Coordinates of C-alpha atoms in Angstrom, one line a residue:
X1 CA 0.0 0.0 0.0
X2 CA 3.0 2.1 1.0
X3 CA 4.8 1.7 -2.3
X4 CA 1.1 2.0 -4.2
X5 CA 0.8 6.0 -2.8
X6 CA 4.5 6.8 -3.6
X7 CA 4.2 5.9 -6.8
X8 CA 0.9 7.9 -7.6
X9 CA 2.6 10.8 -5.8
X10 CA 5.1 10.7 -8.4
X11 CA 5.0 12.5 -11.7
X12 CA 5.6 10.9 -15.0
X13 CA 8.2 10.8 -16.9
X14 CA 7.1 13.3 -19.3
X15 CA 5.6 16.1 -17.2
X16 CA 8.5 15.9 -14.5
X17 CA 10.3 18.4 -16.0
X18 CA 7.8 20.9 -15.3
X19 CA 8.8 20.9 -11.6
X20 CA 12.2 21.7 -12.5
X21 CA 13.1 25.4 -12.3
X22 CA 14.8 26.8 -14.4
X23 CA 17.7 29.2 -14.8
X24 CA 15.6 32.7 -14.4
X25 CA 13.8 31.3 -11.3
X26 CA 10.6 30.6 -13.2
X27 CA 9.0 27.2 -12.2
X28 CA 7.4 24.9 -14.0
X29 CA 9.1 25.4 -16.9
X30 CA 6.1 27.4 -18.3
X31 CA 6.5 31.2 -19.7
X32 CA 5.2 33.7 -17.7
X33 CA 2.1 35.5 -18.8
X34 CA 1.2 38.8 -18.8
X35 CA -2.5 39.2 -16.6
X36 CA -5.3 39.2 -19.2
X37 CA -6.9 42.2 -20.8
X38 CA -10.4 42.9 -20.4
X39 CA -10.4 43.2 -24.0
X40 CA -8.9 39.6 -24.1
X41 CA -11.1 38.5 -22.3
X42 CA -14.5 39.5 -24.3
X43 CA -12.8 38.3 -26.6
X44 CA -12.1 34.6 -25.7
X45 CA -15.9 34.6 -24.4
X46 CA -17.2 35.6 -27.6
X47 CA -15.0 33.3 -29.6
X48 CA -16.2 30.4 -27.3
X49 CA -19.7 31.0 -27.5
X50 CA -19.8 31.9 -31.3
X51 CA -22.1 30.0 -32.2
X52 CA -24.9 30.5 -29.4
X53 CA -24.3 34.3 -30.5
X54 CA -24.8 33.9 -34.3
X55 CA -28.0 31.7 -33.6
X56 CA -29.2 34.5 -31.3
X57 CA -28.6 37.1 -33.4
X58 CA -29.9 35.3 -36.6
X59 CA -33.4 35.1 -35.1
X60 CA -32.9 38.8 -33.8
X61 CA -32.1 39.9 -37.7
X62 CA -34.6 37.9 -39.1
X63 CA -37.5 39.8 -36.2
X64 CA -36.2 43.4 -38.1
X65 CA -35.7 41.7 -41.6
X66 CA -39.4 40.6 -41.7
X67 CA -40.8 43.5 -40.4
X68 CA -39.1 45.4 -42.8
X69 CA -39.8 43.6 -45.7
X70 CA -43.3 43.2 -44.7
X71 CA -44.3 46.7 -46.2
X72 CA -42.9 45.9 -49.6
X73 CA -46.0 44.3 -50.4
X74 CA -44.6 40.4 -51.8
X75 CA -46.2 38.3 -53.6
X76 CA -46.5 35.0 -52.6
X77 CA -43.7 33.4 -55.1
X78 CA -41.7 36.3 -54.1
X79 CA -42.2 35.2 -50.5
X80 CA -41.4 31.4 -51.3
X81 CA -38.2 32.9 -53.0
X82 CA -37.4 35.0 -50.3
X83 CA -37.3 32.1 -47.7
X84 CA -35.3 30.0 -49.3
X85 CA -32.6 29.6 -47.2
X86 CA -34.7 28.9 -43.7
X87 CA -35.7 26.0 -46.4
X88 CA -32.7 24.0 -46.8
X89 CA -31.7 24.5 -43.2
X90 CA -35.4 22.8 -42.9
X91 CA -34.3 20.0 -45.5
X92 CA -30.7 19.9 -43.9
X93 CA -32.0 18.5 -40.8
X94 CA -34.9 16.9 -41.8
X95 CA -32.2 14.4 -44.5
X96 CA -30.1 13.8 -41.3
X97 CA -32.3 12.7 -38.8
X98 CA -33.4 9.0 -40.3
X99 CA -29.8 7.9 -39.6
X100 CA -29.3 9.6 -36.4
X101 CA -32.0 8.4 -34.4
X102 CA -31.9 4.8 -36.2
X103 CA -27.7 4.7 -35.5
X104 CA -27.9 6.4 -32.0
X105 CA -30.2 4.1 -30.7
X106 CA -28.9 0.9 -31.8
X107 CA -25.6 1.7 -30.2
X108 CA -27.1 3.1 -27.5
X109 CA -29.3 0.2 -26.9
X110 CA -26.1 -1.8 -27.3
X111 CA -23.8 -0.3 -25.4
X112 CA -25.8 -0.3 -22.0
X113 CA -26.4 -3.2 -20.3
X114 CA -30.1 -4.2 -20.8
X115 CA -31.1 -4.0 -16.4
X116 CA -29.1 -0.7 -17.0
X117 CA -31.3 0.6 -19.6
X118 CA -34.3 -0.8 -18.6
X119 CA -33.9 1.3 -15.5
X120 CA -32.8 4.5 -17.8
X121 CA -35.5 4.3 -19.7
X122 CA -38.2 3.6 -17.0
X123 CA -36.6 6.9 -15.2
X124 CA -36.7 8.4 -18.6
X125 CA -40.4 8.0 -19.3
X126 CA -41.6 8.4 -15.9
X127 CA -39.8 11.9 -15.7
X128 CA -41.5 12.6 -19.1
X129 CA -45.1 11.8 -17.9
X130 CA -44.8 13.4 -15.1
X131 CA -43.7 16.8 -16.6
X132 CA -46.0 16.7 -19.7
X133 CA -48.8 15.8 -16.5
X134 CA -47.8 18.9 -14.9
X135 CA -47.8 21.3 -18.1
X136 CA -51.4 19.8 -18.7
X137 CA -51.8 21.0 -15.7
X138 CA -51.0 24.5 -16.4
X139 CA -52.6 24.7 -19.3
X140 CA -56.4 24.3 -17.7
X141 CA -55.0 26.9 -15.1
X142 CA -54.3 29.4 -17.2
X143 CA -57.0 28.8 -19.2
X144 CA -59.4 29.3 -16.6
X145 CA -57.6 32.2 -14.8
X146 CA -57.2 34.4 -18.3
X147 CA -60.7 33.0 -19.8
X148 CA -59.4 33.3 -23.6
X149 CA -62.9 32.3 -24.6
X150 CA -65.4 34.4 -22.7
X151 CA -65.9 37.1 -25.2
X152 CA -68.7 39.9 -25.3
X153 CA -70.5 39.3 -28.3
X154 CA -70.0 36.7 -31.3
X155 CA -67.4 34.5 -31.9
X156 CA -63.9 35.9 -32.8
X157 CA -64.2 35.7 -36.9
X158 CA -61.1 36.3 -39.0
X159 CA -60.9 36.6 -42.7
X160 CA -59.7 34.4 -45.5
X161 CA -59.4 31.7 -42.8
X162 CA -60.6 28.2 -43.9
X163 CA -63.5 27.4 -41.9
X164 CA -63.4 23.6 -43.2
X165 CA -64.3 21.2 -40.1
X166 CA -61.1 19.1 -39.0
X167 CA -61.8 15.5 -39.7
X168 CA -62.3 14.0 -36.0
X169 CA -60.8 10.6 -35.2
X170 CA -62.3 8.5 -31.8
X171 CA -61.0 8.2 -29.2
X172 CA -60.3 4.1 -29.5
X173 CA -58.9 4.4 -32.8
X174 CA -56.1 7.2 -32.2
X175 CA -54.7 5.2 -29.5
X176 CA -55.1 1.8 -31.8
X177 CA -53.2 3.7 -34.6
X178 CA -50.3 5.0 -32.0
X179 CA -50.3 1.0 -31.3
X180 CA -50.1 0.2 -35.1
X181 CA -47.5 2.6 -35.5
X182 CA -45.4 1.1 -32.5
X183 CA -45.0 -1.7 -35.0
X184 CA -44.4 -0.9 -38.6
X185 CA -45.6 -3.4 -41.1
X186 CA -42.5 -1.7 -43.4
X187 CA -39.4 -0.2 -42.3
X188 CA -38.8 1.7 -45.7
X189 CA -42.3 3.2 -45.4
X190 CA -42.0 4.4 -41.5
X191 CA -39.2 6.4 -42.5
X192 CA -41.9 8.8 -44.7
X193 CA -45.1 7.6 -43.9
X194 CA -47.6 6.4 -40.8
X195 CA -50.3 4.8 -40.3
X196 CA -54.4 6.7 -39.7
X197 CA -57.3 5.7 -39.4
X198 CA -60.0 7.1 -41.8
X199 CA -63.9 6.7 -41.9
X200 CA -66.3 6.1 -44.6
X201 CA -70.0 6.6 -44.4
X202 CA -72.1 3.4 -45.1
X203 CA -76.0 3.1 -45.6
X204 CA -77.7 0.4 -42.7
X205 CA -81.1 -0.5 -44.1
X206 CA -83.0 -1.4 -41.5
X207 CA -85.6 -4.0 -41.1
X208 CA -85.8 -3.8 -45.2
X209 CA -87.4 -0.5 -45.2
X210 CA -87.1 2.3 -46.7
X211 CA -85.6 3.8 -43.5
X212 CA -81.6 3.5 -43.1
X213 CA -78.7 4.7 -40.7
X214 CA -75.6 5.8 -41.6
X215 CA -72.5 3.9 -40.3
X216 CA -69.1 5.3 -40.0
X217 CA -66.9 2.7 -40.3
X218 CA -62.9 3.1 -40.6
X219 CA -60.5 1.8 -42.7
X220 CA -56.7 2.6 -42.5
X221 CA -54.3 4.6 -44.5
X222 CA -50.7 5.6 -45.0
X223 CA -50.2 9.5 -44.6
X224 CA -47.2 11.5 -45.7
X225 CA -44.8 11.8 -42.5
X226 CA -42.3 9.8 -40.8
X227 CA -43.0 7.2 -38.6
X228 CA -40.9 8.4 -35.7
X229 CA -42.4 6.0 -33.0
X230 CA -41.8 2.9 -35.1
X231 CA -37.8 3.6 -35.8
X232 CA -37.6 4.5 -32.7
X233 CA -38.9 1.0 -31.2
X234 CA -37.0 -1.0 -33.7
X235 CA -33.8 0.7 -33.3
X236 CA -34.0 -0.3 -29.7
X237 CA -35.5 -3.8 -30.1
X238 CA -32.3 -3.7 -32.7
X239 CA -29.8 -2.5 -30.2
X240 CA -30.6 -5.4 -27.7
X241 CA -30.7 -8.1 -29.7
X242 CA -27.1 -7.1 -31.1
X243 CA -26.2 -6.9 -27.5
X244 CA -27.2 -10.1 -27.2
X245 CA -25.7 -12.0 -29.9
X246 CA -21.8 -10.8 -27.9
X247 CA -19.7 -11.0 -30.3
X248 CA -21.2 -11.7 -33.0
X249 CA -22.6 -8.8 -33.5
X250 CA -19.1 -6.5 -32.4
X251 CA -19.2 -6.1 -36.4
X252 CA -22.3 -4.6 -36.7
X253 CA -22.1 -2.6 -33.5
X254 CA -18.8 -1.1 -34.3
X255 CA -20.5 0.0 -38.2
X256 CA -23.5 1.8 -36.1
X257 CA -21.0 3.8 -33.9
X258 CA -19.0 4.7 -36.9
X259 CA -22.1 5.6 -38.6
X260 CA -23.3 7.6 -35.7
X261 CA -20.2 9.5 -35.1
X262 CA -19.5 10.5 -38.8
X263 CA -23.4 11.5 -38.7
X264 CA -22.5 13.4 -35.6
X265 CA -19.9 15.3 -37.5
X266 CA -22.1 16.2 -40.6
X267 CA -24.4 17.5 -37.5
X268 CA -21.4 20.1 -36.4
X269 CA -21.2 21.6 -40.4
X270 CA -24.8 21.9 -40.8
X271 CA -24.9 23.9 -37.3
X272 CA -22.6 26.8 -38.5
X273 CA -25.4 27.2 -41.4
X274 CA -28.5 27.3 -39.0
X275 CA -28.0 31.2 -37.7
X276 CA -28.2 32.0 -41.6
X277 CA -31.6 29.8 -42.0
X278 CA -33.3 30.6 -38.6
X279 CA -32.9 34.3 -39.5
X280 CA -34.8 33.4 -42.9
X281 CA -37.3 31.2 -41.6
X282 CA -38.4 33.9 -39.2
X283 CA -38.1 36.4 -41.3
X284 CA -40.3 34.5 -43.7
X285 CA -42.9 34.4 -41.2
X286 CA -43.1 37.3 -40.7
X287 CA -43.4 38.8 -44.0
X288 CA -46.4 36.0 -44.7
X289 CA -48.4 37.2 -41.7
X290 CA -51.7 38.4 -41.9
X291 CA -53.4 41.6 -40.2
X292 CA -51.7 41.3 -36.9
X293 CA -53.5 44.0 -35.3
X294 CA -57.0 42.0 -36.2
X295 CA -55.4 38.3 -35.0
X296 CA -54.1 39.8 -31.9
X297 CA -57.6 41.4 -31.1
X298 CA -59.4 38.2 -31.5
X299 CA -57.3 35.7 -30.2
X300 CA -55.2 37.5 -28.1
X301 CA -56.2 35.9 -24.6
X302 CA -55.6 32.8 -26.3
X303 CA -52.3 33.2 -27.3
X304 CA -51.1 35.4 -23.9
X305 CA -52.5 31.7 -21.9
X306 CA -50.6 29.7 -24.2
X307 CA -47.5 31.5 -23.9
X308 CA -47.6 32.8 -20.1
X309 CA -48.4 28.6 -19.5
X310 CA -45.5 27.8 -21.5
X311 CA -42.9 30.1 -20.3
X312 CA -44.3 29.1 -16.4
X313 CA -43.3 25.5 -17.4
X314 CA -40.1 26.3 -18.8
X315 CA -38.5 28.8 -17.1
X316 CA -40.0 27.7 -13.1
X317 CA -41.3 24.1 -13.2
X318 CA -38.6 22.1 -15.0
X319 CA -35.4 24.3 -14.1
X320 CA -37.0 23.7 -10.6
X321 CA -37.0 19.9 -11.0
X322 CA -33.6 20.1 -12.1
X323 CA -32.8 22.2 -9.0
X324 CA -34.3 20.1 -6.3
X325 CA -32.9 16.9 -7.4
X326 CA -29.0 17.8 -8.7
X327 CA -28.7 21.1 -7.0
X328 CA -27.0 22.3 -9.6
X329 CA -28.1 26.3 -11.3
X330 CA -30.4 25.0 -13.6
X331 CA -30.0 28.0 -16.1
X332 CA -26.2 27.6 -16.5
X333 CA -27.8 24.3 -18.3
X334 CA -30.2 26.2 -20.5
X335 CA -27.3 28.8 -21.5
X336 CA -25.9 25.7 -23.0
X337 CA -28.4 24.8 -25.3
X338 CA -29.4 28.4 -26.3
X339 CA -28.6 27.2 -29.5
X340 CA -31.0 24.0 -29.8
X341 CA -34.0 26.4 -28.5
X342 CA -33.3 28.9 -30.8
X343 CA -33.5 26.5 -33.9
X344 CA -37.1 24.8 -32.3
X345 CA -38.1 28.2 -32.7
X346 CA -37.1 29.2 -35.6
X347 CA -38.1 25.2 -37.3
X348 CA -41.2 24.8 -35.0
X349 CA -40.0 20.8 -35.2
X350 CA -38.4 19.2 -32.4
X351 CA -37.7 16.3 -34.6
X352 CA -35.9 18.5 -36.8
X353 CA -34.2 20.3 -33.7
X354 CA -33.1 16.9 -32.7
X355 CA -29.5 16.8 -34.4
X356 CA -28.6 20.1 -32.6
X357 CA -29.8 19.4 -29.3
X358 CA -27.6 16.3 -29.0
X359 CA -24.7 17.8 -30.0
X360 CA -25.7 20.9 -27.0
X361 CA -26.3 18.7 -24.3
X362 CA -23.1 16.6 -25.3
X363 CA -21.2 19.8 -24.9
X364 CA -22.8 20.3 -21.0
X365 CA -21.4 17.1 -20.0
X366 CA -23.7 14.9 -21.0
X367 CA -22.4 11.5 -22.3
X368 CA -23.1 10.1 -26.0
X369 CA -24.8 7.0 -24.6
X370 CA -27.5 8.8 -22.2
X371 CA -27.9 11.4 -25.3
X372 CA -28.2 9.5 -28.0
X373 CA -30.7 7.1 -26.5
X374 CA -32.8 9.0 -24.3
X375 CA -33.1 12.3 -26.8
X376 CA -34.8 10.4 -29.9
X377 CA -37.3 9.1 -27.5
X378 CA -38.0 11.9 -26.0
X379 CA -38.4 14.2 -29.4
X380 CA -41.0 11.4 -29.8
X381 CA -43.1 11.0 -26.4
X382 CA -42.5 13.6 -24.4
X383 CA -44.6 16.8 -25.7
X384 CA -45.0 19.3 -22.5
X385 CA -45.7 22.2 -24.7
X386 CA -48.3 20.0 -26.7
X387 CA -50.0 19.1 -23.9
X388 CA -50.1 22.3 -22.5
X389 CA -51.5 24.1 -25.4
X390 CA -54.1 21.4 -25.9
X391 CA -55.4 22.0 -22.6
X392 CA -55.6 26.0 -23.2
X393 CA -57.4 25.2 -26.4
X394 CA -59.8 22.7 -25.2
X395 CA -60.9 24.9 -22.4
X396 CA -60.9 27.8 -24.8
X397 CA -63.1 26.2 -27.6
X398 CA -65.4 25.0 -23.9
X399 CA -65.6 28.7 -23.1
X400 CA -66.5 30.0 -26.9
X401 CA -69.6 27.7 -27.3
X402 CA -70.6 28.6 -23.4
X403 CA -70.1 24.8 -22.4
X404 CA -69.4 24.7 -18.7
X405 CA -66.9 22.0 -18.1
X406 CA -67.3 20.1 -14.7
X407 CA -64.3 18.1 -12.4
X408 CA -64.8 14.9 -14.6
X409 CA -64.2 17.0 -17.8
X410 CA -61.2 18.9 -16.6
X411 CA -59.6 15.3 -15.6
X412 CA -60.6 13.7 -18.9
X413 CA -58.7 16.8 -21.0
X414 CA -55.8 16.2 -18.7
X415 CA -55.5 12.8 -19.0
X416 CA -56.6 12.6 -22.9
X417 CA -54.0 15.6 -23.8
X418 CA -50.9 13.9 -21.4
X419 CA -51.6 10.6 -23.7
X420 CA -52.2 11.9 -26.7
X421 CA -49.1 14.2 -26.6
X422 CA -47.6 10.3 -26.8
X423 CA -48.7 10.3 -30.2
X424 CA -48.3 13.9 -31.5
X425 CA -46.5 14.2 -34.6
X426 CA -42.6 16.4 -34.1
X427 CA -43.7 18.3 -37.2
X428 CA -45.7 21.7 -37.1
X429 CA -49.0 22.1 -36.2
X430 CA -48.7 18.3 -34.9
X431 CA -50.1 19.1 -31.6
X432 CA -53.5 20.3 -33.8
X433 CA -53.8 17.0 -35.3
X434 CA -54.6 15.7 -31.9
X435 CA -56.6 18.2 -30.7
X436 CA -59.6 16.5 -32.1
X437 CA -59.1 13.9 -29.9
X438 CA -59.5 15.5 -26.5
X439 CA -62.7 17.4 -28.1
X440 CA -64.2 14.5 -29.0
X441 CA -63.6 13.2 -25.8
X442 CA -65.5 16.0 -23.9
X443 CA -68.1 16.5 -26.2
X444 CA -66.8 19.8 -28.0
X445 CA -67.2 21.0 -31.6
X446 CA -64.3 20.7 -33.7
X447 CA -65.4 23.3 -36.0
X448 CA -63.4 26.1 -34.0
X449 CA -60.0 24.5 -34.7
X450 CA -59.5 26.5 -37.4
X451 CA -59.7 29.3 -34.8
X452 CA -56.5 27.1 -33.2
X453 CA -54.5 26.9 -37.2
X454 CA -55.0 30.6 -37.0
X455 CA -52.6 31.4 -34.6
X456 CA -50.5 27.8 -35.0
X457 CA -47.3 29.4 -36.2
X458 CA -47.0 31.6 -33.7
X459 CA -48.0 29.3 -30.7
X460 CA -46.8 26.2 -32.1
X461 CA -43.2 27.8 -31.8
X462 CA -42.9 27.8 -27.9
X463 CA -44.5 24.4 -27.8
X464 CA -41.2 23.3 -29.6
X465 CA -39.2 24.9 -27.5
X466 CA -40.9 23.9 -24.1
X467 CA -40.6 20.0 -25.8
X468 CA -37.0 20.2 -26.5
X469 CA -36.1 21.8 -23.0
X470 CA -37.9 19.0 -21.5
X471 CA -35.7 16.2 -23.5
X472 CA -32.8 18.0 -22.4
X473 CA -33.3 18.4 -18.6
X474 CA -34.1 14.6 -18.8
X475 CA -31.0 13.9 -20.2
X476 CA -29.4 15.9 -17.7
X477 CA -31.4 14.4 -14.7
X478 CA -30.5 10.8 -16.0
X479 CA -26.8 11.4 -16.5
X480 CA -26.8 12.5 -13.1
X481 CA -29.1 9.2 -11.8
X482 CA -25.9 7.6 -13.4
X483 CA -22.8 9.3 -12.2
X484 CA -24.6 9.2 -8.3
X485 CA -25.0 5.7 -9.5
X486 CA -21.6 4.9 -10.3
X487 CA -20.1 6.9 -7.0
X488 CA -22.1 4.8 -5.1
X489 CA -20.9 1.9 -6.7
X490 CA -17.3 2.8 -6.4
X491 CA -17.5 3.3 -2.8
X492 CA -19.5 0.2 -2.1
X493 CA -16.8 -1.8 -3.8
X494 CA -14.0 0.1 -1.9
X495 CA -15.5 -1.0 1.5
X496 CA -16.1 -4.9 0.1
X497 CA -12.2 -5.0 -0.8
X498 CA -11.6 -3.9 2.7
X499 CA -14.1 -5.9 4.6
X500 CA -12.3 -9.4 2.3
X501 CA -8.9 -8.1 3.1
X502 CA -10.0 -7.8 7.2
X503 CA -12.5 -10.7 7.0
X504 CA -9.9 -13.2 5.5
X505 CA -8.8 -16.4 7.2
X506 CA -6.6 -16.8 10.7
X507 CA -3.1 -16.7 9.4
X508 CA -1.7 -20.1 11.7
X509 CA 0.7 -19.3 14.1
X510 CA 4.4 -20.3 12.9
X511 CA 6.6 -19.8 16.3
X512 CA 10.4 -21.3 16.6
X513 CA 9.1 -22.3 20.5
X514 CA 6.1 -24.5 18.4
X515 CA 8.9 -25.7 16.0
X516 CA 11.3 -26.7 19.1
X517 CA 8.9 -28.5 20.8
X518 CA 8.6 -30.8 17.7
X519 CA 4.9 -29.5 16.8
X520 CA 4.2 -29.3 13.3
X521 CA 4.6 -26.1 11.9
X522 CA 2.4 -23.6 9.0
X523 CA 1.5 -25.4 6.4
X524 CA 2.5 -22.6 4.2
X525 CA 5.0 -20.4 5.8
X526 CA 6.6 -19.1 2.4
X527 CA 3.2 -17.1 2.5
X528 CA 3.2 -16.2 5.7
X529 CA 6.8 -14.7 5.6
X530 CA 5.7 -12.6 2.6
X531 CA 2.3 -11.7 4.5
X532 CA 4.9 -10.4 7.6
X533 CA 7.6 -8.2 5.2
X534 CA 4.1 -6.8 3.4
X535 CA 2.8 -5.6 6.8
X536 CA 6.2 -4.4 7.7
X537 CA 6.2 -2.1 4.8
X538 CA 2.9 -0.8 5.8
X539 CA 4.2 -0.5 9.4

């Protein structure tokens, strides 16, 4: 033990010269340095944090570029023109995230041992229920607090928006379909189309009279969009069963982690172009707005309870969470994913956000396997910003037709927007799609979602930006679950090499006086002798 601490006292061979001083008194054989300049140091701040600057600053530029542009009067090619560039960052990171969620979850899912990720992942989905719970939550407050819908007079009424009722799925059959799309019946097709259920209307004659009902009977269909859920699954599912073959399938692991990190490096290029397409995107936006002044007058209550329920959520509840269980400043964290939020905002996709984010929460510390497995679930189940939303607008649609919701109602909106968030779409305007579900489920019309689509782009933005902040303070709660995990495990091994080395076997007694006497002596005493001269040098 003695000779163990003087060697890791020493210093090795290559860095002892460093001790050494030199000639001119300086130790350490390092240059002095003259104290840093203020200057110096803006500027090593500002070169470290370039990117989270440009990003900032993009969607900033692209704020005063749209409103500038707006009163030049474009046409609507000119517009499409115009945005180009927020375009192919759009198509940049939509082509790049088939292969990073399939790759990072198959060497994820093989790299942790399967009690191991069994346990991340039930930690992972129960932090995600419970936050998207709690944002549901704060929806129906706000909702009832600000009362969006009670309105003196008729219904808000904007023009040249399409008043075309949103076809309403039930309640059984959205949940079916989320089940359907657990389980692809074609891998090619999840990665650009899913599974939905769709009704036809059938005549019932009844009895043989002239009488009949009308039956709605569904039938399924493949719609354009990726299939998120089902890659997801079956990267995992793949990861395992790799894991499981040992070494047999080293090959194939080692390909995926290649593949991943060369994907990984394609995500760093493509984030040096996102400043320049988040200012376009926004500035597009912008310049295709309606009458402001008219939206904000109608649906203004609506959007100020979306938005004051999101930023609650995301700037108390979950930096709280974090808070209380690492005890770590929660928004030293956010700082380092500015980036990531800015590009949900400016894409309004968390999917699409999803390449960016792992590479921010990799740069706070956490590690590649916690990121790359828990992220692309995440960007896929857990929708606080959704969920909250969907509650503001169930409640709001509730107060517009004067329908007074009671206790069981409130719960069933919770409960129906928490689950269907499961299923919601990481595109924009997914969250709308399933908004027919939780009116359906209370008994609302659906003809006032277009009320909802009206304001989408606008409130559809912060819901991607609550949902990504949410995958990342998961990732950051479970690589913390891990590293306690692992102290605790160091120590507890520690104290079982010290309780074998005390706990060990009676050493026999080997004594000349025993060996004089003619008793027989220690049946091993060549181990004995080296057991004495290793206690002496610990003496």
């Amino acid at each position: 033990m003695a000779e163990i601490a003087i060697e890791d006292g020493k210093a090795s061979n290559g860095d002892a010269h460093l001790q050494e001083p030199l000639a001119n008194g300086q130790p350490g054989g390092q240059p002095s340095k003259s104290p840093e300049t203020t200057a110096e140091k803006l500027k090593r701040i500002a070169l470290a944090n370039l990117l989270v600057i440009l990003t900032v600053a993009g969607v900033i530029v692209g704020v005063m570029i749209g409103l500038g542009v707006r009163s030049a009067g474009l046409s609507k090619i000119q517009i499409i023109y115009f945005g180009f560039p927020g375009e192919l960052l759009i198509r940049l990171l939509k082509m790049i995230i088939i292969p990073l969620v399939v790759c990072s979850l198959v060497s994820g899912a093989a790299s942790i041992d399967p009690k191991a990720l069994g346990k991340l992942g039930g930690w992972a989905m129960l932090f995600f229920l419970v936050t998207t719970l709690i944002a549901s939550t704060i929806g129906v407050i706000m909702a009832f607090l600000i009362k969006p819908g009670v309105v003196t007079g008729a219904k808000p009424i904007i023009a040249g928006l399409d008043n075309s009722t949103v076809q309403a799925k039930e309640v059984i059959d959205s949940f079916l379909d989320l089940v359907r799309n657990i389980f692809p019946s074609n891998l090619v097709a999840a990665a650009f189309q899913s599974y939905a259920t769709h009704y036809k209307l059938k005549e019932v004659v009844v009895n043989g009279t002239p009488n009949f009902s009308v039956e709605k009977i569904p039938y399924g269909k493949d719609v354009d969009g990726m299939n998120i859920l089902g890659l997801v699954v079956f990267a995992i599912v793949f990861g395992i069963a790799l894991r499981k073959l040992g070494e047999e399938g080293e090959i194939l692991i080692r390909f995926f982690n290649s593949f991943n990190e060369a994907t990984m490096v394609l995500v760093s290029w493509i984030m040096w172009y996102a400043p320049l397409g988040i200012m376009f995107l926004v500035a597009e936006k912008i310049v295709e707005m309606e009458d402001v002044g008219v939206l904000f007058a109608s649906l203004g209550k609506y959007i100020a309870a979306c938005m004051l329920g999101h930023f609650i959520h995301g700037a108390v509840v979950l930096p709280l969470i974090y808070f209380v269980i690492t005890r770590k400043n929660p928004y030293s964290f956010l700082l380092g994913i500015v980036t990531a939020l800015a590009t949900a905002f400016g894409t309004s996709s968390s999917s699409a956000t999803l390449p960016l984010m792992m590479r921010c929460v990799e740069d706070m510390g956490v590690s590649k396997h916690i990121s790359r497995f828990i992220l692309p679930i995440g960007a896929t189940v857990n929708m606080d910003g959704a969920a909250c939303f969907q509650c503001v607008a169930a409640v709001f649609i509730a107060q517009l037709n004067n329908v007074s919701l009671n206790f069981i109602q409130v719960i069933t909106i919770l409960v129906t927007a928490t689950a269907s968030s499961v299923g919601a779409a990481g595109i924009p305007a997914g969250g709308v799609l399933t908004l027919a579900i939780i009116l359906e489920a209370v008994s609302l019309p659906t003809n006032d979602i277009s009320l909802i689509l009206a304001v989408d782009w606008l409130v559809d933005r912060t819901c991607t930006v609550l949902n990504v902040e949410g995958d990342a303070f998961g990732a950051g709660l479970l690589q913390y679950f891990v590293d306690r995990q692992a102290d605790t495990e160091a120590q507890t091994g520690q104290l079982t090499e010290v309780r074998l080395d005390d706990d060990g076997p009676a050493k026999p007694e080997n004594s000349p006086l025993i060996e004089k006497r003619g008793l027989p002596a220690a049946e091993n005493p060549p181990a004995y002798t080296a057991n004495t001269h290793d206690m002496e040098s610990v003496m």
